[in-house]
CSV table of C-alpha atoms in Angstrom, one decimal:
chain,number,residue,atom,x,y,z
A,330,UNK,CA,-72.6,-118.2,-74.1
A,331,UNK,CA,-73.0,-121.3,-71.9
A,332,UNK,CA,-70.2,-123.8,-72.5
A,333,UNK,CA,-71.1,-127.3,-72.0
A,334,UNK,CA,-69.2,-129.2,-69.1
A,335,UNK,CA,-66.9,-132.1,-69.8
A,336,UNK,CA,-67.9,-134.3,-66.7
A,337,UNK,CA,-65.3,-136.6,-67.7
A,338,UNK,CA,-62.3,-133.9,-67.2
A,339,UNK,CA,-60.4,-134.1,-64.2
A,340,UNK,CA,-61.1,-130.5,-62.9
A,341,UNK,CA,-57.3,-130.1,-62.0
A,342,UNK,CA,-57.3,-126.2,-62.4
A,343,UNK,CA,-60.0,-126.0,-59.5
A,344,UNK,CA,-58.1,-128.5,-57.3
A,345,UNK,CA,-54.9,-126.3,-58.2
A,346,UNK,CA,-56.8,-123.3,-56.8
A,347,UNK,CA,-59.1,-124.9,-54.3
A,348,UNK,CA,-56.5,-127.0,-52.5
A,349,UNK,CA,-53.0,-126.5,-54.0
A,350,UNK,CA,-52.8,-122.8,-53.3
A,351,UNK,CA,-54.1,-122.9,-49.8
A,352,UNK,CA,-51.7,-125.8,-49.1
A,353,UNK,CA,-48.6,-123.8,-50.4
A,354,UNK,CA,-49.9,-120.6,-48.6
A,355,UNK,CA,-49.9,-122.9,-45.3
A,356,UNK,CA,-46.3,-123.9,-45.6
A,357,UNK,CA,-45.2,-120.1,-46.7
A,358,UNK,CA,-47.2,-118.9,-43.7
A,359,UNK,CA,-45.5,-121.8,-41.4
A,360,UNK,CA,-42.1,-120.7,-42.3
A,361,UNK,CA,-42.6,-117.3,-42.0
A,362,UNK,CA,-44.0,-117.3,-38.6
A,363,UNK,CA,-42.1,-120.0,-37.0
A,364,UNK,CA,-39.0,-118.6,-38.0
A,365,UNK,CA,-39.4,-114.8,-38.0
A,366,UNK,CA,-40.6,-112.5,-35.4
A,367,UNK,CA,-43.4,-110.8,-37.9
A,368,UNK,CA,-46.3,-112.2,-35.1
A,369,UNK,CA,-44.8,-110.3,-32.5
A,370,UNK,CA,-43.9,-107.2,-34.4
A,371,UNK,CA,-47.8,-107.0,-35.2
A,372,UNK,CA,-49.0,-107.6,-31.5
A,373,UNK,CA,-46.3,-105.2,-30.0
A,374,UNK,CA,-48.5,-102.4,-31.5
A,375,UNK,CA,-50.9,-103.1,-29.4
A,376,UNK,CA,-49.0,-103.9,-26.1
A,377,UNK,CA,-48.1,-101.3,-23.4
A,378,UNK,CA,-44.7,-102.3,-22.4
A,379,UNK,CA,-44.8,-100.3,-19.5
A,380,UNK,CA,-48.1,-101.7,-17.7
A,381,UNK,CA,-47.2,-105.2,-19.1
A,382,UNK,CA,-50.8,-105.4,-20.7
A,383,UNK,CA,-53.0,-105.0,-23.8
A,384,UNK,CA,-54.8,-102.0,-23.1
A,385,UNK,CA,-57.7,-102.9,-25.3
A,386,UNK,CA,-58.0,-106.5,-23.7
A,387,UNK,CA,-61.3,-105.5,-22.0
A,388,UNK,CA,-62.5,-102.6,-24.5
A,389,UNK,CA,-66.5,-102.5,-24.4
A,390,UNK,CA,-66.8,-102.1,-28.2
A,391,UNK,CA,-64.1,-105.0,-29.0
A,392,UNK,CA,-65.6,-107.4,-26.7
A,393,UNK,CA,-69.3,-106.9,-27.0
A,394,UNK,CA,-69.9,-105.7,-30.3
A,395,UNK,CA,-66.7,-107.3,-32.2
A,396,UNK,CA,-66.5,-110.6,-29.9
A,397,UNK,CA,-70.2,-111.3,-29.2
A,398,UNK,CA,-72.6,-109.4,-31.4
A,399,UNK,CA,-70.6,-110.0,-34.5
A,400,UNK,CA,-71.0,-113.8,-34.1
A,401,UNK,CA,-74.9,-113.6,-33.4
A,402,UNK,CA,-75.1,-112.5,-37.0
A,403,UNK,CA,-73.4,-115.6,-38.0
A,404,UNK,CA,-75.6,-117.6,-35.8
A,405,UNK,CA,-78.6,-116.1,-37.4
A,406,UNK,CA,-77.3,-116.9,-40.8
A,407,UNK,CA,-76.3,-120.6,-40.1
A,408,UNK,CA,-80.0,-121.3,-38.7
A,409,UNK,CA,-81.7,-119.6,-41.3
A,410,UNK,CA,-80.3,-121.6,-43.6
A,411,UNK,CA,-80.8,-124.9,-41.6
A,412,UNK,CA,-84.6,-123.9,-41.5
A,413,UNK,CA,-84.8,-122.9,-45.1
A,414,UNK,CA,-83.5,-126.5,-45.7
A,415,UNK,CA,-86.2,-128.0,-43.7
A,416,UNK,CA,-88.7,-126.0,-45.2
A,417,UNK,CA,-87.7,-126.7,-48.7
A,418,UNK,CA,-89.4,-130.2,-48.1
A,419,UNK,CA,-93.0,-128.4,-48.0
A,420,UNK,CA,-92.2,-125.3,-49.8
A,421,UNK,CA,-91.8,-126.1,-53.5
A,422,UNK,CA,-90.0,-122.5,-54.0
A,423,UNK,CA,-87.2,-123.5,-51.8
A,424,UNK,CA,-86.8,-126.9,-53.0
A,425,UNK,CA,-84.5,-126.1,-55.9
A,426,UNK,CA,-82.2,-124.3,-53.2
A,427,UNK,CA,-81.8,-127.2,-50.7
A,428,UNK,CA,-78.5,-128.6,-51.7
A,429,UNK,CA,-76.9,-125.2,-51.4
A,430,UNK,CA,-78.7,-124.0,-48.4
A,431,UNK,CA,-77.4,-127.2,-46.9
A,432,UNK,CA,-73.8,-126.9,-48.4
A,433,UNK,CA,-73.8,-123.4,-46.4
A,434,UNK,CA,-75.1,-124.8,-43.3
A,435,UNK,CA,-72.5,-127.1,-42.9
A,436,UNK,CA,-69.7,-125.2,-43.9
A,437,UNK,CA,-70.8,-122.6,-41.1
A,438,UNK,CA,-70.9,-125.4,-38.7
A,439,UNK,CA,-68.1,-127.8,-39.7
A,440,UNK,CA,-65.4,-125.1,-40.6
A,441,UNK,CA,-65.6,-123.6,-37.0
A,442,UNK,CA,-65.6,-127.0,-35.7
A,443,UNK,CA,-62.5,-128.2,-37.2
A,444,UNK,CA,-60.5,-125.1,-36.2
A,445,UNK,CA,-61.6,-125.7,-32.8
A,446,UNK,CA,-60.4,-129.4,-33.1
A,447,UNK,CA,-57.2,-127.9,-33.8
A,448,UNK,CA,-57.1,-125.7,-30.7
A,449,UNK,CA,-57.9,-128.7,-28.4
A,450,UNK,CA,-54.5,-130.5,-30.0
A,451,UNK,CA,-52.4,-127.9,-30.6
A,452,UNK,CA,-50.1,-126.2,-28.1
A,453,UNK,CA,-50.3,-122.4,-29.0
A,454,UNK,CA,-50.8,-119.8,-26.1
A,455,UNK,CA,-52.7,-116.6,-26.7
A,456,UNK,CA,-50.5,-113.7,-26.6
A,457,UNK,CA,-51.4,-112.2,-23.6
A,458,UNK,CA,-51.1,-115.8,-21.8
A,459,UNK,CA,-47.0,-115.3,-23.0
A,460,UNK,CA,-44.3,-114.3,-20.5
A,461,UNK,CA,-43.1,-111.9,-23.0
A,462,UNK,CA,-46.6,-110.0,-22.7
A,463,UNK,CA,-46.7,-110.3,-18.8
A,464,UNK,CA,-48.2,-113.8,-19.0
A,465,UNK,CA,-47.3,-117.4,-17.3
A,466,UNK,CA,-46.1,-119.1,-20.5
A,467,UNK,CA,-43.0,-119.5,-22.9
A,468,UNK,CA,-43.5,-119.1,-26.7
A,469,UNK,CA,-43.8,-122.5,-28.2
A,470,UNK,CA,-43.4,-123.5,-32.0
A,471,UNK,CA,-46.3,-125.1,-33.5
A,472,UNK,CA,-45.6,-128.7,-32.9
A,473,UNK,CA,-43.7,-128.3,-29.4
A,474,UNK,CA,-45.1,-129.9,-26.3
A,475,UNK,CA,-45.9,-127.9,-23.6
A,476,UNK,CA,-43.4,-127.6,-20.5
A,477,UNK,CA,-43.9,-129.4,-17.4
A,478,UNK,CA,-46.5,-127.8,-14.9
A,479,UNK,CA,-47.4,-125.2,-17.8
A,480,UNK,CA,-51.0,-125.4,-18.8
A,481,UNK,CA,-51.1,-126.1,-22.6
A,482,UNK,CA,-52.3,-123.4,-25.1
A,483,UNK,CA,-55.6,-123.4,-26.9
A,484,UNK,CA,-55.4,-120.4,-29.2
A,485,UNK,CA,-54.3,-121.8,-32.5
A,486,UNK,CA,-56.0,-121.4,-35.1
A,487,UNK,CA,-58.3,-118.1,-34.7
A,488,UNK,CA,-61.5,-119.5,-33.4
A,489,UNK,CA,-63.4,-116.4,-33.4
A,490,UNK,CA,-62.6,-115.6,-36.8
A,491,UNK,CA,-63.4,-119.0,-38.4
A,492,UNK,CA,-67.3,-118.3,-38.3
A,493,UNK,CA,-66.5,-115.1,-40.6
A,494,UNK,CA,-64.4,-117.0,-43.0
A,495,UNK,CA,-67.2,-119.6,-43.3
A,496,UNK,CA,-69.1,-117.4,-45.4
A,497,UNK,CA,-66.8,-118.1,-48.3
A,498,UNK,CA,-69.3,-120.7,-48.8
A,499,UNK,CA,-71.1,-118.3,-50.9
A,500,UNK,CA,-68.1,-118.2,-53.4
A,501,UNK,CA,-68.8,-121.9,-54.2
A,502,UNK,CA,-72.3,-121.9,-54.1
A,503,UNK,CA,-72.3,-119.0,-57.0
A,504,UNK,CA,-69.1,-119.9,-58.8
A,505,UNK,CA,-70.5,-121.1,-61.8
A,506,UNK,CA,-73.7,-119.3,-62.3
A,507,UNK,CA,-73.0,-115.4,-60.9
A,508,UNK,CA,-69.3,-115.5,-61.2
A,509,UNK,CA,-69.0,-111.7,-60.0
A,510,UNK,CA,-71.4,-112.5,-56.9
A,511,UNK,CA,-69.2,-115.3,-56.4
A,512,UNK,CA,-66.3,-113.0,-55.8
A,513,UNK,CA,-68.1,-110.6,-53.9
A,514,UNK,CA,-69.1,-113.5,-51.7
A,515,UNK,CA,-65.7,-114.7,-51.3
A,516,UNK,CA,-64.5,-111.1,-50.4
A,517,UNK,CA,-67.2,-110.7,-47.6
A,518,UNK,CA,-66.1,-113.9,-45.8
A,519,UNK,CA,-62.7,-112.9,-46.1
A,520,UNK,CA,-63.3,-109.4,-45.0
A,521,UNK,CA,-65.6,-110.3,-42.3
A,522,UNK,CA,-63.3,-113.1,-41.0
A,523,UNK,CA,-60.4,-111.0,-40.9
A,524,UNK,CA,-62.1,-108.2,-39.1
A,525,UNK,CA,-63.3,-110.4,-36.4
A,526,UNK,CA,-59.8,-111.8,-35.9
A,527,UNK,CA,-58.0,-108.4,-35.9
A,528,UNK,CA,-60.4,-107.3,-33.3
A,529,UNK,CA,-59.3,-110.5,-31.1
A,530,UNK,CA,-55.5,-109.8,-32.3
A,531,UNK,CA,-55.7,-105.8,-30.9
A,532,UNK,CA,-57.0,-107.2,-27.5
A,533,UNK,CA,-53.9,-109.7,-27.2
A,534,UNK,CA,-56.3,-112.6,-27.7
A,535,UNK,CA,-54.4,-114.0,-31.1
A,536,UNK,CA,-51.5,-113.3,-33.1
A,537,UNK,CA,-52.3,-112.2,-36.7
A,538,UNK,CA,-51.3,-115.5,-38.0
A,539,UNK,CA,-53.6,-117.4,-36.1
A,540,UNK,CA,-56.3,-116.0,-38.1
A,541,UNK,CA,-54.6,-116.3,-41.4
A,542,UNK,CA,-54.3,-120.3,-40.5
A,543,UNK,CA,-58.0,-120.3,-39.5
A,544,UNK,CA,-59.0,-118.9,-43.2
A,545,UNK,CA,-57.0,-121.6,-44.5
A,546,UNK,CA,-58.7,-124.4,-42.7
A,547,UNK,CA,-62.1,-123.1,-43.2
A,548,UNK,CA,-61.3,-122.5,-47.0
A,549,UNK,CA,-60.4,-126.4,-47.3
A,550,UNK,CA,-63.4,-127.4,-45.5
A,551,UNK,CA,-65.2,-125.6,-47.7
A,552,UNK,CA,-64.0,-126.8,-50.8
A,553,UNK,CA,-64.1,-130.7,-49.5
A,554,UNK,CA,-67.8,-130.0,-48.9
A,555,UNK,CA,-68.1,-128.5,-52.0
A,556,UNK,CA,-66.7,-131.4,-53.7
A,557,UNK,CA,-69.1,-133.9,-52.1
A,558,UNK,CA,-72.3,-131.9,-52.0
A,559,UNK,CA,-72.3,-129.4,-54.8
A,560,UNK,CA,-69.8,-130.0,-57.9
A,561,UNK,CA,-71.6,-133.0,-59.0
A,562,UNK,CA,-75.0,-131.3,-58.8
A,563,UNK,CA,-73.6,-128.2,-60.7
A,564,UNK,CA,-72.1,-130.7,-63.3
A,565,UNK,CA,-75.7,-132.4,-63.8
A,566,UNK,CA,-76.9,-128.7,-64.8
A,567,UNK,CA,-74.8,-129.1,-67.9
A,568,UNK,CA,-73.5,-125.6,-68.1
A,569,UNK,CA,-70.9,-123.5,-66.8
A,570,UNK,CA,-71.6,-119.9,-66.8
A,571,UNK,CA,-69.0,-117.1,-66.9
A,572,UNK,CA,-66.0,-118.2,-69.1
């Protein structure tokens, strides 16, 4: 049965779930990655020490299907949502869905853009660029500057995975009206993003943690956009579905 929404109540439980838990996970991930060798242990599984190469770095399936074609699916979804937003000004049936469609488009644009900006201002190299894997750069912690004469790294967080993780927008769209479908949307977004990220990890283009960082960043972007675009609109509906 529908439950009235108390608009005046601070949604602290949502804030703890949407922001507090990801930030706590980020703190734990930082400590785990920066002070253990867990990333290297995982990437070593796909590295050939004899040839000093990642054998699957130029694998056709991973490069063409996993790196390019899989990204085109996300491009189609994002621009289809934008087209639907524009059409909603003339098509009556789309008008009630305008705000969720706009939210979806913005998450799929701004989430990867935020990840790309972090890649521009941090100094983490791709595994195949590190000297331990036959590359040219020494390993650096997240906030360490590049050594003189060494090109700055641009591999943190994982950019390719961010587009897939942006599909978690469907969770926020359906979280009140269709909670089961919302959880399926979250699972699909996390699974698609991690699949894209793992493909790049196998190729030596990212450490596993780069993709986990990407998931955290995109989730926080989605939550902020949800607060700005969707929450008040959902509150105005006056019901909370799925107790």
